[in-house]
JSON list of C-alpha atoms in Angstrom, two decimals:
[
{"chain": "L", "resi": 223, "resn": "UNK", "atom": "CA", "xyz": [1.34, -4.24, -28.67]},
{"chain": "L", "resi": 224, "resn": "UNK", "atom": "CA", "xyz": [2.17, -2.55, -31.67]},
{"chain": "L", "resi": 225, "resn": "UNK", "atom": "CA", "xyz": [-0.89, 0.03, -31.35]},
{"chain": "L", "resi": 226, "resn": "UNK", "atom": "CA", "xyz": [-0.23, 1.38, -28.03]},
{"chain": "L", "resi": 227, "resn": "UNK", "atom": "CA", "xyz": [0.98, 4.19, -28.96]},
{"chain": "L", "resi": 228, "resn": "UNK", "atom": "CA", "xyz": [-1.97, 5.32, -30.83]},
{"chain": "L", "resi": 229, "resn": "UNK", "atom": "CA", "xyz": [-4.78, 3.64, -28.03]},
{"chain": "L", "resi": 230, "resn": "UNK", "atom": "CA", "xyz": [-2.79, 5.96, -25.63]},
{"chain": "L", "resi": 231, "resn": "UNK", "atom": "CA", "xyz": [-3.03, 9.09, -27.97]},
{"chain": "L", "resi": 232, "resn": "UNK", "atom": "CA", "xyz": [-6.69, 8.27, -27.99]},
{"chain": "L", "resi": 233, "resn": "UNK", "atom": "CA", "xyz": [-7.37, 8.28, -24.15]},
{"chain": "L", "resi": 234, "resn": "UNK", "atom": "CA", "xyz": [-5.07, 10.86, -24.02]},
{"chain": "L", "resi": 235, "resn": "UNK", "atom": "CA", "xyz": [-7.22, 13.19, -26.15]},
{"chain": "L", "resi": 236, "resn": "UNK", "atom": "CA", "xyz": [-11.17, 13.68, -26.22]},
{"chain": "L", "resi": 237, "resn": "UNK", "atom": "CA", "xyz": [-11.35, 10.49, -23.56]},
{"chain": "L", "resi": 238, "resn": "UNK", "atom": "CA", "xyz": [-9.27, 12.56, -20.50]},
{"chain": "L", "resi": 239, "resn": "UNK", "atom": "CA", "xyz": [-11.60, 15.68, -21.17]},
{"chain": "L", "resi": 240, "resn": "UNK", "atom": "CA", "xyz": [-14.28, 13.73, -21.12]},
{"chain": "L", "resi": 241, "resn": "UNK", "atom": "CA", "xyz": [-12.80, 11.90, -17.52]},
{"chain": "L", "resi": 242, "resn": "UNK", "atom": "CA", "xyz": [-12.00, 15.60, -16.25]},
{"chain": "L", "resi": 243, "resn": "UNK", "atom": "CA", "xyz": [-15.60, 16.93, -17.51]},
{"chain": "L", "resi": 244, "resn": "UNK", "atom": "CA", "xyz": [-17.12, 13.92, -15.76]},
{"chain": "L", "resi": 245, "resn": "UNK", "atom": "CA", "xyz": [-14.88, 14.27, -12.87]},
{"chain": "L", "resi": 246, "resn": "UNK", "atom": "CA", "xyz": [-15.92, 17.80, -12.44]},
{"chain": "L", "resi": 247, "resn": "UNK", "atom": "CA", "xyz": [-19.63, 17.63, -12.62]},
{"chain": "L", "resi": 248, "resn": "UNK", "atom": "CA", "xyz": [-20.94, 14.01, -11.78]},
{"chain": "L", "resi": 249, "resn": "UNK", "atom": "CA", "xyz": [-23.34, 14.20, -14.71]},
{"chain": "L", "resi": 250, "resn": "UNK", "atom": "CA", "xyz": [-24.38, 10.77, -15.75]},
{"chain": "L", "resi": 251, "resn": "UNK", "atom": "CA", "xyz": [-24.85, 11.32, -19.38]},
{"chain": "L", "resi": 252, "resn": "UNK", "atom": "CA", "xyz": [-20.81, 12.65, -19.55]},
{"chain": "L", "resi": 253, "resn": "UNK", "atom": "CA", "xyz": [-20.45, 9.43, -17.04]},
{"chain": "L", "resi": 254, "resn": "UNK", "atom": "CA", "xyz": [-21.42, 7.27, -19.87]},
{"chain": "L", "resi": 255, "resn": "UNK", "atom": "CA", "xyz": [-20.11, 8.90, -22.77]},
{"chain": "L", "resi": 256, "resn": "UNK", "atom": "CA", "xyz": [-17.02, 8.75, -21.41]},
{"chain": "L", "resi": 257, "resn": "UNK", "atom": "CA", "xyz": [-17.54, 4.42, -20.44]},
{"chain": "L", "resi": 258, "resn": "UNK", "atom": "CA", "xyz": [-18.76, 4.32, -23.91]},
{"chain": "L", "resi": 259, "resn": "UNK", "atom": "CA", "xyz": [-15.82, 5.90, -25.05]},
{"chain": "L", "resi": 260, "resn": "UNK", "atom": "CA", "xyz": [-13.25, 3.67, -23.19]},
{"chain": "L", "resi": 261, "resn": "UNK", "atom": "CA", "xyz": [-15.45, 0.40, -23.98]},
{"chain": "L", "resi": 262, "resn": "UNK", "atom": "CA", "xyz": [-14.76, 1.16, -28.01]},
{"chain": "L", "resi": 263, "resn": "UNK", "atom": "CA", "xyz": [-11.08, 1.97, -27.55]},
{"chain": "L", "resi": 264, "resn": "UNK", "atom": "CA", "xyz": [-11.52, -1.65, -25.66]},
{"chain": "L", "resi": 265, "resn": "UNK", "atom": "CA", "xyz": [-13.32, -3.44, -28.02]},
{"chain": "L", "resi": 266, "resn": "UNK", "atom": "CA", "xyz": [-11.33, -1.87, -31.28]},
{"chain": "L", "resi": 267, "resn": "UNK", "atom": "CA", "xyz": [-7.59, -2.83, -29.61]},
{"chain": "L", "resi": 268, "resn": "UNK", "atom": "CA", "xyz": [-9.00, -5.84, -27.96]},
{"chain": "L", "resi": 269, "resn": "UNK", "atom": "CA", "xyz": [-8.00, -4.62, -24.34]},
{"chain": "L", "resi": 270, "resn": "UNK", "atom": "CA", "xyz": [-9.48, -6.60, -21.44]},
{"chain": "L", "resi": 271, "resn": "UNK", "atom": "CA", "xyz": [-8.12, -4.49, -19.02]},
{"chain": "L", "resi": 272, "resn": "UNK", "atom": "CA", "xyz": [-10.36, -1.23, -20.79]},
{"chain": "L", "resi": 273, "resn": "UNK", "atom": "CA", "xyz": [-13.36, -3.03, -21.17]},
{"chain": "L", "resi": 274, "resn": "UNK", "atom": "CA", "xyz": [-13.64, -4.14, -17.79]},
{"chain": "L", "resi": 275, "resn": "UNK", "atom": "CA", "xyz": [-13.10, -1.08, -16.16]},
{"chain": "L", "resi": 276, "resn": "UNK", "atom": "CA", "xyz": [-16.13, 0.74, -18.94]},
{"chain": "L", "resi": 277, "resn": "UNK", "atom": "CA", "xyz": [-18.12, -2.33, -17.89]},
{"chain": "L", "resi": 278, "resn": "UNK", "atom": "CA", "xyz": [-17.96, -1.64, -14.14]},
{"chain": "L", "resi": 279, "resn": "UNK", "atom": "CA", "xyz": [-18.21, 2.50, -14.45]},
{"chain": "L", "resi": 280, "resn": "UNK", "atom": "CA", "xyz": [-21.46, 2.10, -16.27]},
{"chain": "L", "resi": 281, "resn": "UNK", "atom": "CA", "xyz": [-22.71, -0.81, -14.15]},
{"chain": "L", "resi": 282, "resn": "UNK", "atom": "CA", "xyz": [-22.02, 1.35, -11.31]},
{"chain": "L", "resi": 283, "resn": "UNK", "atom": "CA", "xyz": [-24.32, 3.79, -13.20]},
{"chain": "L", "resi": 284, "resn": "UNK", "atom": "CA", "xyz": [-27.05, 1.50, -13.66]},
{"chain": "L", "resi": 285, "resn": "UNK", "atom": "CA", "xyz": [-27.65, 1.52, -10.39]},
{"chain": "L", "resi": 286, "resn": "UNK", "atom": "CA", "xyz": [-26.61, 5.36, -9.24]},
{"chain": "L", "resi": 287, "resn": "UNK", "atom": "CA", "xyz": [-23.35, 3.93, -6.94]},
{"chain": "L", "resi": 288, "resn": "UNK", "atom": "CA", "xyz": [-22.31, 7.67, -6.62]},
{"chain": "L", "resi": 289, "resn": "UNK", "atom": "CA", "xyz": [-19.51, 6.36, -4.52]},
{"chain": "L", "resi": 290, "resn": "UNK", "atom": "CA", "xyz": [-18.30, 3.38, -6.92]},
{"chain": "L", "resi": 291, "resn": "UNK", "atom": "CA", "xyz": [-18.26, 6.06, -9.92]},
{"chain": "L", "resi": 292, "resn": "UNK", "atom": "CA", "xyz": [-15.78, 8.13, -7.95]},
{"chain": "L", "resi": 293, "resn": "UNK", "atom": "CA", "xyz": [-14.10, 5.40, -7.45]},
{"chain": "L", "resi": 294, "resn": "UNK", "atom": "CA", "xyz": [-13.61, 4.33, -10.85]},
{"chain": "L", "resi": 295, "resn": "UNK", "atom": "CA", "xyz": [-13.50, 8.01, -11.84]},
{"chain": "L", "resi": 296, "resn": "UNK", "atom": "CA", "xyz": [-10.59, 8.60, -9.75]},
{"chain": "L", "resi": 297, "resn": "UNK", "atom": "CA", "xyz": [-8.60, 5.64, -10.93]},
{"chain": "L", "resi": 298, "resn": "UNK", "atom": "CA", "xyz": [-8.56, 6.37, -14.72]},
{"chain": "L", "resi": 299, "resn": "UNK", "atom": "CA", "xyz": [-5.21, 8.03, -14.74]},
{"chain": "L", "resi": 300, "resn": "UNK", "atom": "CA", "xyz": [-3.74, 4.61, -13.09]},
{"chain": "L", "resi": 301, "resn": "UNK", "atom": "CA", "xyz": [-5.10, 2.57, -15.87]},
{"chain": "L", "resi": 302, "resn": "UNK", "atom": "CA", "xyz": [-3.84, 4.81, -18.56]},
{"chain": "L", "resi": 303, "resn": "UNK", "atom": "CA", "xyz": [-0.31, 5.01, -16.78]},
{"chain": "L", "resi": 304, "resn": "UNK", "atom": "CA", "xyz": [-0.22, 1.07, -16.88]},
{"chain": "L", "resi": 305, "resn": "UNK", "atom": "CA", "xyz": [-0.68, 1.07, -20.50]},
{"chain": "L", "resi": 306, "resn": "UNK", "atom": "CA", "xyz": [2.10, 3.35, -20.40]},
{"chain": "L", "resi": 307, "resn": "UNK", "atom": "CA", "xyz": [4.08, 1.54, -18.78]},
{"chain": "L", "resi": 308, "resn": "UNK", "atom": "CA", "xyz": [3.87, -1.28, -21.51]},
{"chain": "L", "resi": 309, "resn": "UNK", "atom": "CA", "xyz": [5.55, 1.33, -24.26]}
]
């Protein structure tokens, strides 16, 4: 994956303080910008991995799963660090 290094400078920029800011506050609209954020990153570097876990955060906002968003909130870093892992 020749672009890895810049997909992970990506999440590692305005994507993790949009994570922490969502983190933080449980605010639904950050909750979604940052999905939306992680679903392009997907969709531009064609990474199945990304786009299912954007499509399951904002599912889980569709239908106000407070507990499934922490979930999937807290396991960002994990799915970051496996991309890392592929460097």
């Amino acid at each position: 994956m020749k672009k890895l290094p810049q997909i992970l400078e990506a999440l590692d920029g305005t994507v993790t303080e949009l994570w922490k800011l969502a983190l933080k506050n449980n605010n639904f609209t950050d909750i979604k910008r940052f999905a939306n954020d992680i679903e392009l990153i997907a969709r531009e570097y064609k990474i199945d991995m990304l786009h299912s876990y954007a499509a399951a955060l904002l599912e889980k906002v569709d239908v106000f799963d407070i507990v499934g968003i922490q979930v999937l909130l807290k396991a960002f870093p994990e799915k970051v660090e496996a991309l890392r892992e592929l460097l």
